[in-house]
Short mmCIF file of C-alpha atoms and ligand atoms in Angstrom, two decimals:
data_model
loop_
_atom_site.label_atom_id
_atom_site.label_comp_id
_atom_site.label_asym_id
_atom_site.label_seq_id
_atom_site.Cartn_x
_atom_site.Cartn_y
_atom_site.Cartn_z
CA MET H 1 0.05 -0.01 -0.07
CA GLU H 2 1.25 3.52 -0.83
CA HIS H 3 0.47 6.89 0.47
CA PRO H 4 -0.39 9.40 -2.29
CA ASP H 5 0.93 12.33 -0.12
CA THR H 6 4.39 10.68 0.21
CA ASP H 7 4.75 9.92 -3.49
CA SER H 8 6.66 13.30 -3.74
CA LEU H 9 9.18 11.70 -1.39
CA ARG H 10 10.34 9.20 -3.81
CA PRO H 11 13.85 9.73 -5.20
CA GLY H 12 13.78 12.20 -7.84
CA PRO H 13 13.64 16.03 -7.48
CA ARG H 14 15.32 17.39 -4.54
CA ARG H 15 12.96 17.39 -1.55
CA ARG H 16 12.97 20.07 1.13
CA VAL H 17 14.07 18.13 4.27
CA LEU H 18 14.27 19.48 7.77
CA ILE H 19 16.45 17.83 10.28
CA THR H 20 16.03 18.51 13.96
CA GLY H 21 18.65 17.73 16.47
CA ALA H 22 21.26 18.26 13.74
CA GLY H 23 24.14 18.53 16.16
CA GLY H 24 23.42 15.00 17.43
CA GLN H 25 25.24 11.83 16.30
CA LEU H 26 22.20 10.84 14.11
CA GLY H 27 21.48 14.32 12.93
CA VAL H 28 24.99 14.39 11.48
CA ALA H 29 24.72 11.06 9.69
CA LEU H 30 21.10 12.09 8.28
CA ALA H 31 22.51 15.29 6.79
CA ALA H 32 25.04 13.13 4.76
CA ALA H 33 22.60 10.55 3.86
CA PHE H 34 20.30 13.06 2.60
CA ALA H 35 22.84 15.46 0.95
CA ALA H 36 21.31 15.01 -2.54
CA ASP H 37 18.12 16.84 -1.14
CA GLU H 38 17.66 20.29 0.02
CA VAL H 39 18.51 19.90 3.55
CA ARG H 40 17.87 22.37 6.40
CA ALA H 41 19.67 20.85 9.51
CA LEU H 42 18.84 22.82 12.60
CA THR H 43 20.71 22.41 15.78
CA ARG H 44 19.39 22.92 19.24
CA GLU H 45 20.59 26.52 19.15
CA GLU H 46 18.59 27.06 15.92
CA TRP H 47 15.37 25.47 17.06
CA ASP H 48 14.89 24.29 20.63
CA VAL H 49 12.08 21.80 19.96
CA ARG H 50 10.47 22.47 23.34
CA ALA H 51 8.99 25.48 21.55
CA PRO H 52 7.01 25.48 18.28
CA ALA H 53 9.11 25.99 15.12
CA PRO H 54 10.41 29.45 14.35
CA ALA H 55 7.74 31.17 12.31
CA ALA H 56 10.02 32.08 9.46
CA LEU H 57 10.80 28.44 8.79
CA GLU H 58 10.15 27.45 5.24
CA ARG H 59 7.57 24.49 5.07
CA PRO H 60 9.43 21.30 4.58
CA GLU H 61 8.26 18.17 2.65
CA LEU H 62 9.75 15.82 4.98
CA VAL H 63 10.86 16.32 8.71
CA LEU H 64 13.67 13.96 10.12
CA HIS H 65 13.16 14.45 13.90
CA ALA H 66 16.50 13.53 15.62
CA ALA H 67 16.30 15.90 18.41
CA ALA H 68 15.90 14.26 21.70
CA TRP H 69 16.71 13.99 25.38
CA THR H 70 18.88 10.93 25.34
CA ASN H 71 20.40 10.92 28.88
CA VAL H 72 18.68 7.76 29.99
CA ASP H 73 19.92 7.87 33.68
CA GLY H 74 19.29 11.77 33.89
CA ALA H 75 15.76 11.30 32.84
CA GLU H 76 15.08 9.51 36.11
CA ASP H 77 15.78 12.52 38.01
CA ASP H 78 14.10 14.96 35.78
CA PRO H 79 11.26 13.09 33.81
CA GLN H 80 9.53 16.28 33.16
CA GLY H 81 12.53 17.82 31.64
CA ALA H 82 12.93 14.70 29.39
CA ALA H 83 9.26 14.80 28.39
CA GLU H 84 9.49 18.41 27.42
CA VAL H 85 11.89 17.43 24.73
CA ASN H 86 10.83 13.95 23.83
CA VAL H 87 7.03 14.49 23.92
CA ALA H 88 6.38 18.14 23.28
CA GLY H 89 9.27 18.43 20.95
CA THR H 90 8.03 15.61 18.90
CA THR H 91 4.30 17.27 18.97
CA HIS H 92 6.07 20.48 17.63
CA ALA H 93 7.91 18.51 14.78
CA ALA H 94 4.58 16.93 13.91
CA GLU H 95 2.83 20.32 13.76
CA LEU H 96 4.91 21.28 10.68
CA GLY H 97 2.47 19.15 8.76
CA ALA H 98 4.96 17.27 6.71
CA PRO H 99 5.37 13.48 6.78
CA LEU H 100 7.66 12.99 9.80
CA VAL H 101 10.28 10.42 10.72
CA ALA H 102 10.27 10.37 14.56
CA TYR H 103 12.94 8.14 16.12
CA SER H 104 12.35 6.07 18.95
CA THR H 105 14.08 3.29 20.99
CA ASP H 106 14.31 -0.43 22.02
CA TYR H 107 13.92 1.04 25.57
CA VAL H 108 10.15 1.20 25.05
CA PHE H 109 10.40 -2.67 25.77
CA ASP H 110 11.03 -4.17 29.09
CA GLY H 111 13.25 -6.94 27.76
CA ARG H 112 11.43 -9.87 29.18
CA LYS H 113 10.01 -11.39 26.01
CA GLY H 114 13.13 -13.51 25.69
CA ALA H 115 13.13 -13.22 21.85
CA PRO H 116 13.49 -10.35 19.31
CA TYR H 117 10.86 -7.64 19.45
CA VAL H 118 8.91 -6.97 16.39
CA GLU H 119 6.75 -3.87 15.52
CA SER H 120 3.45 -5.39 16.85
CA ASP H 121 4.86 -6.40 20.25
CA SER H 122 3.49 -4.34 23.13
CA PRO H 123 5.72 -1.68 24.71
CA SER H 124 6.23 -1.57 28.34
CA PRO H 125 9.14 0.86 29.18
CA LEU H 126 11.08 0.39 32.41
CA SER H 127 12.51 3.73 32.63
CA ALA H 128 11.41 7.51 32.54
CA TYR H 129 13.39 7.90 29.17
CA GLY H 130 11.56 4.89 27.58
CA ARG H 131 8.25 6.24 28.80
CA THR H 132 8.84 9.69 27.33
CA LYS H 133 9.78 8.11 24.01
CA LEU H 134 6.73 5.94 24.00
CA HIS H 135 4.55 9.12 24.48
CA GLY H 136 6.63 10.81 21.82
CA GLU H 137 5.79 7.93 19.40
CA ALA H 138 2.15 8.90 20.06
CA ALA H 139 2.74 12.60 19.72
CA ALA H 140 4.23 11.93 16.25
CA GLY H 141 0.73 11.57 14.97
CA GLU H 142 -0.78 9.98 12.01
CA ARG H 143 1.54 11.01 9.33
CA ALA H 144 4.75 9.62 10.86
CA TRP H 145 7.02 6.79 10.47
CA VAL H 146 8.16 5.94 13.95
CA VAL H 147 11.66 4.44 13.48
CA ARG H 148 12.73 2.53 16.57
CA SER H 149 16.41 1.74 16.68
CA SER H 150 19.01 0.85 19.42
CA TRP H 151 22.28 1.28 20.96
CA LEU H 152 23.34 3.97 18.43
CA PHE H 153 27.14 4.91 17.93
CA GLY H 154 29.03 6.97 15.36
CA PRO H 155 32.11 8.99 14.81
CA THR H 156 30.62 12.10 16.56
CA GLY H 157 29.01 12.90 19.85
CA HIS H 158 28.76 10.72 23.00
CA ASN H 159 28.50 7.13 22.45
CA PHE H 160 29.82 3.71 23.67
CA VAL H 161 32.30 3.22 20.92
CA ARG H 162 34.04 6.66 21.57
CA THR H 163 34.09 6.01 25.50
CA MET H 164 35.53 2.61 25.00
CA LEU H 165 38.20 3.83 22.51
CA ARG H 166 39.14 6.43 25.17
CA LEU H 167 39.16 4.07 28.13
CA GLY H 168 40.92 1.31 26.16
CA ALA H 169 43.91 3.69 25.26
CA GLU H 170 44.14 4.61 29.06
CA ARG H 171 43.61 1.29 30.96
CA ASP H 172 44.60 -2.49 30.82
CA GLU H 173 41.03 -3.45 31.74
CA VAL H 174 37.59 -2.11 31.72
CA ALA H 175 34.42 -3.42 33.56
CA VAL H 176 31.56 -3.77 31.07
CA VAL H 177 27.96 -5.04 31.47
CA GLY H 178 27.73 -8.57 30.08
CA ASP H 179 24.03 -9.35 30.76
CA GLN H 180 22.20 -6.95 28.43
CA ARG H 181 21.71 -7.94 24.76
CA GLY H 182 20.94 -5.59 21.81
CA CYS H 183 21.70 -4.56 18.43
CA PRO H 184 24.46 -1.82 18.26
CA THR H 185 23.62 0.30 15.39
CA TYR H 186 25.89 2.51 13.30
CA VAL H 187 24.26 6.01 12.64
CA GLY H 188 25.39 5.96 8.97
CA ASP H 189 23.55 2.53 8.53
CA LEU H 190 20.37 3.90 10.24
CA ALA H 191 20.52 7.19 8.11
CA ALA H 192 21.02 5.18 5.00
CA ALA H 193 18.01 2.85 5.90
CA THR H 194 15.88 5.93 6.69
CA HIS H 195 16.71 7.22 3.31
CA GLU H 196 15.63 3.84 1.87
CA LEU H 197 12.54 3.79 3.98
CA VAL H 198 11.36 7.19 3.08
CA GLY H 199 12.05 6.68 -0.60
CA ALA H 200 9.84 3.58 -0.62
CA ALA H 201 7.07 5.47 1.02
CA PRO H 202 5.48 2.53 3.12
CA PRO H 203 2.51 3.03 5.32
CA PHE H 204 2.92 5.31 8.14
CA GLY H 205 3.42 3.58 11.50
CA VAL H 206 6.25 1.86 13.51
CA TRP H 207 9.22 0.45 11.77
CA HIS H 208 12.17 -1.41 13.46
CA LEU H 209 15.44 -0.38 11.89
CA ALA H 210 18.47 -1.99 13.88
CA ALA H 211 21.60 -3.51 12.82
CA ALA H 212 21.69 -7.27 11.94
CA GLY H 213 23.27 -9.59 14.76
CA ASP H 214 23.14 -8.89 18.42
CA CYS H 215 25.57 -8.97 21.33
CA THR H 216 26.08 -7.75 24.92
CA TRP H 217 27.87 -4.54 25.88
CA ALA H 218 30.87 -6.70 26.90
CA ASP H 219 30.98 -8.45 23.54
CA PHE H 220 30.81 -5.22 21.75
CA ALA H 221 33.56 -3.56 23.80
CA GLU H 222 35.81 -6.60 22.95
CA ALA H 223 35.05 -6.17 19.25
CA ILE H 224 35.99 -2.50 19.47
CA PHE H 225 39.25 -3.28 21.22
CA GLU H 226 40.01 -5.95 18.76
CA LEU H 227 39.26 -3.92 15.59
CA ALA H 228 40.97 -0.74 16.94
CA GLY H 229 44.18 -2.90 17.95
CA LEU H 230 43.89 -1.93 21.71
CA ASP H 231 45.29 -4.08 24.29
CA CYS H 232 42.63 -3.93 26.95
CA ARG H 233 40.76 -6.79 28.68
CA VAL H 234 36.99 -6.69 29.23
CA ARG H 235 35.90 -7.82 32.67
CA ARG H 236 32.16 -8.73 32.55
CA ILE H 237 30.00 -7.49 35.10
CA THR H 238 26.32 -7.61 35.85
CA THR H 239 23.59 -4.87 35.40
CA ALA H 240 23.44 -4.79 39.21
CA GLU H 241 27.09 -4.46 39.69
CA PHE H 242 27.31 -1.55 37.25
CA GLY H 243 24.45 0.06 39.15
CA ALA H 244 23.14 2.57 36.70
CA ARG H 245 20.28 4.88 37.80
CA ALA H 246 17.89 3.91 35.26
CA PRO H 247 16.72 0.22 34.64
CA ARG H 248 17.43 -1.19 31.11
CA PRO H 249 15.72 -4.04 29.25
CA PRO H 250 17.97 -7.22 29.52
CA VAL H 251 17.16 -8.46 25.87
CA SER H 252 15.97 -5.69 23.39
CA ILE H 253 16.90 -7.07 19.96
CA LEU H 254 14.63 -5.30 17.44
CA ARG H 255 13.49 -7.02 14.24
CA SER H 256 10.95 -6.21 11.61
CA GLU H 257 8.12 -8.27 10.68
CA LYS H 258 7.08 -5.63 8.06
CA GLY H 259 9.87 -5.94 5.62
CA ALA H 260 11.76 -2.87 6.73
CA PRO H 261 15.11 -2.06 5.01
CA GLU H 262 17.77 -4.32 6.36
CA LEU H 263 20.81 -2.87 8.02
CA PRO H 264 24.40 -4.37 7.95
CA HIS H 265 25.61 -6.41 10.85
CA TRP H 266 26.81 -4.42 13.76
CA ARG H 267 30.39 -5.55 13.21
CA ASP H 268 30.26 -4.00 9.80
CA GLY H 269 28.80 -0.87 11.16
CA LEU H 270 31.60 -0.85 13.85
CA ALA H 271 34.30 -1.20 11.07
CA ALA H 272 32.72 1.58 9.19
CA CYS H 273 32.61 3.84 12.24
CA LEU H 274 36.23 3.30 12.99
CA ALA H 275 37.33 3.98 9.33
CA ALA H 276 35.21 7.22 9.62
CA LEU H 277 36.95 8.13 12.96
CA ALA H 278 40.40 7.50 11.33
CA GLN H 279 39.69 10.05 8.76
CA GLN H 280 38.87 12.81 11.20
CA PRO H 281 41.31 15.46 11.53
N1 LIG S 1 21.81 7.04 21.46
C1 LIG S 1 21.13 5.77 21.48
O1 LIG S 1 21.72 4.81 21.81
C2 LIG S 1 19.85 5.69 20.95
C3 LIG S 1 19.10 4.40 20.95
C4 LIG S 1 17.84 4.38 20.26
C5 LIG S 1 17.15 5.46 19.86
N2 LIG S 1 17.62 6.63 20.02
C6 LIG S 1 17.02 7.81 19.41
O2 LIG S 1 17.59 8.27 18.17
C7 LIG S 1 17.62 9.73 18.21
C8 LIG S 1 18.91 10.24 17.99
O3 LIG S 1 19.73 9.97 19.00
P1 LIG S 1 21.25 10.34 19.01
O4 LIG S 1 22.01 9.06 19.54
O5 LIG S 1 21.58 11.17 17.85
O6 LIG S 1 21.22 11.37 20.28
P2 LIG S 1 22.20 12.67 20.57
O7 LIG S 1 23.63 12.47 20.01
O8 LIG S 1 22.05 12.95 21.94
O9 LIG S 1 21.50 13.83 19.71
C9 LIG S 1 20.36 14.34 20.11
C10 LIG S 1 20.40 15.82 19.81
O10 LIG S 1 19.28 16.56 20.12
C11 LIG S 1 19.55 17.74 20.64
N3 LIG S 1 18.59 18.29 21.59
C12 LIG S 1 18.53 18.04 22.86
N4 LIG S 1 17.52 18.67 23.44
C13 LIG S 1 16.95 19.44 22.41
C14 LIG S 1 16.02 20.48 22.21
N5 LIG S 1 15.22 20.76 23.36
N6 LIG S 1 15.86 21.03 21.11
C15 LIG S 1 16.62 20.61 19.97
N7 LIG S 1 17.48 19.78 20.03
C16 LIG S 1 17.85 19.10 21.31
C17 LIG S 1 20.87 17.52 21.33
O11 LIG S 1 21.63 18.75 21.54
P3 LIG S 1 22.65 18.78 22.87
O12 LIG S 1 23.80 17.92 22.39
O13 LIG S 1 23.01 20.30 22.84
O14 LIG S 1 21.75 18.38 24.02
C18 LIG S 1 21.58 16.66 20.43
O15 LIG S 1 22.19 17.46 19.32
C19 LIG S 1 16.76 10.19 19.39
O16 LIG S 1 15.44 10.10 19.16
C20 LIG S 1 17.05 8.96 20.43
O17 LIG S 1 16.13 8.86 21.37
C21 LIG S 1 19.03 6.81 20.39
#
């Protein structure tokens, strides 16, 4: 089934694409993936999404809403602050009236299914962050592709890969959680899959776009050290030992039952990320 009002989004003429949260790791990757379009990439300084869009903003044909409160532990202390960004911010992005890609998370699930989550599974978030993202999904409205992804990493911003590269260069050993399992997803791959999804103009609704394969954070850290050539051991600890403020789902592997674009394996995403980092000045 196709949506007549999204036919204009098929590849062809340059589309007017607005990106929110353009300074974040996904925002940067989206600007690159949609470079053939007429991209307006707005950082938080240019549009704080807690307020409606600036009046002078030219009406976009597509909105890629990458702005979010992503501090999972911080949201436990300030759920209202997180909601202002993740719920009200998404309402404001939807109010632009264009087809919207609203990004959401595996943390809308409680991780107790014991099998990969597909789009029709019922969410049951454990954390304040997960609850705000779930409410944000609803705020995205009827003309939105709600794209759930997981464990994002890329060559810019704050993420697990960059933290491990720093720690691995400083230490002989790092303690990493070994009892949470998910799909580490390279932002370049998510941006490319978003481009493919929008170009295909499938029905609006929830779509799961996450890397192929799955692993624990400890497995992921070992792969980072191996691929980066760092001589650092990984000591596996439990979620309880790590003691993060917010609860996380133990198993939050995302898969699609709807034929969503497939992403490369997380190991290939990691290699691409390390290659991009090596090219940075
Ligand atoms: N990171 C993950 O592991 C992960 C996993 C699953 C889903 N997601 C979702 O994927 C999307 C992109 O995440 P990401 O990893 O790219 O996050 P990110 O690197 O933290 O980027 C988020 C961006 O949003 C900006 N922002 C925060 N508050 C804002 C506001 N009020 N108005 C405008 N911009 C604001 C941030 O600016 P400042 O840096 O100045 O705060 C940052 O540039 C989010 O929807 C996130 O929930 C992320």
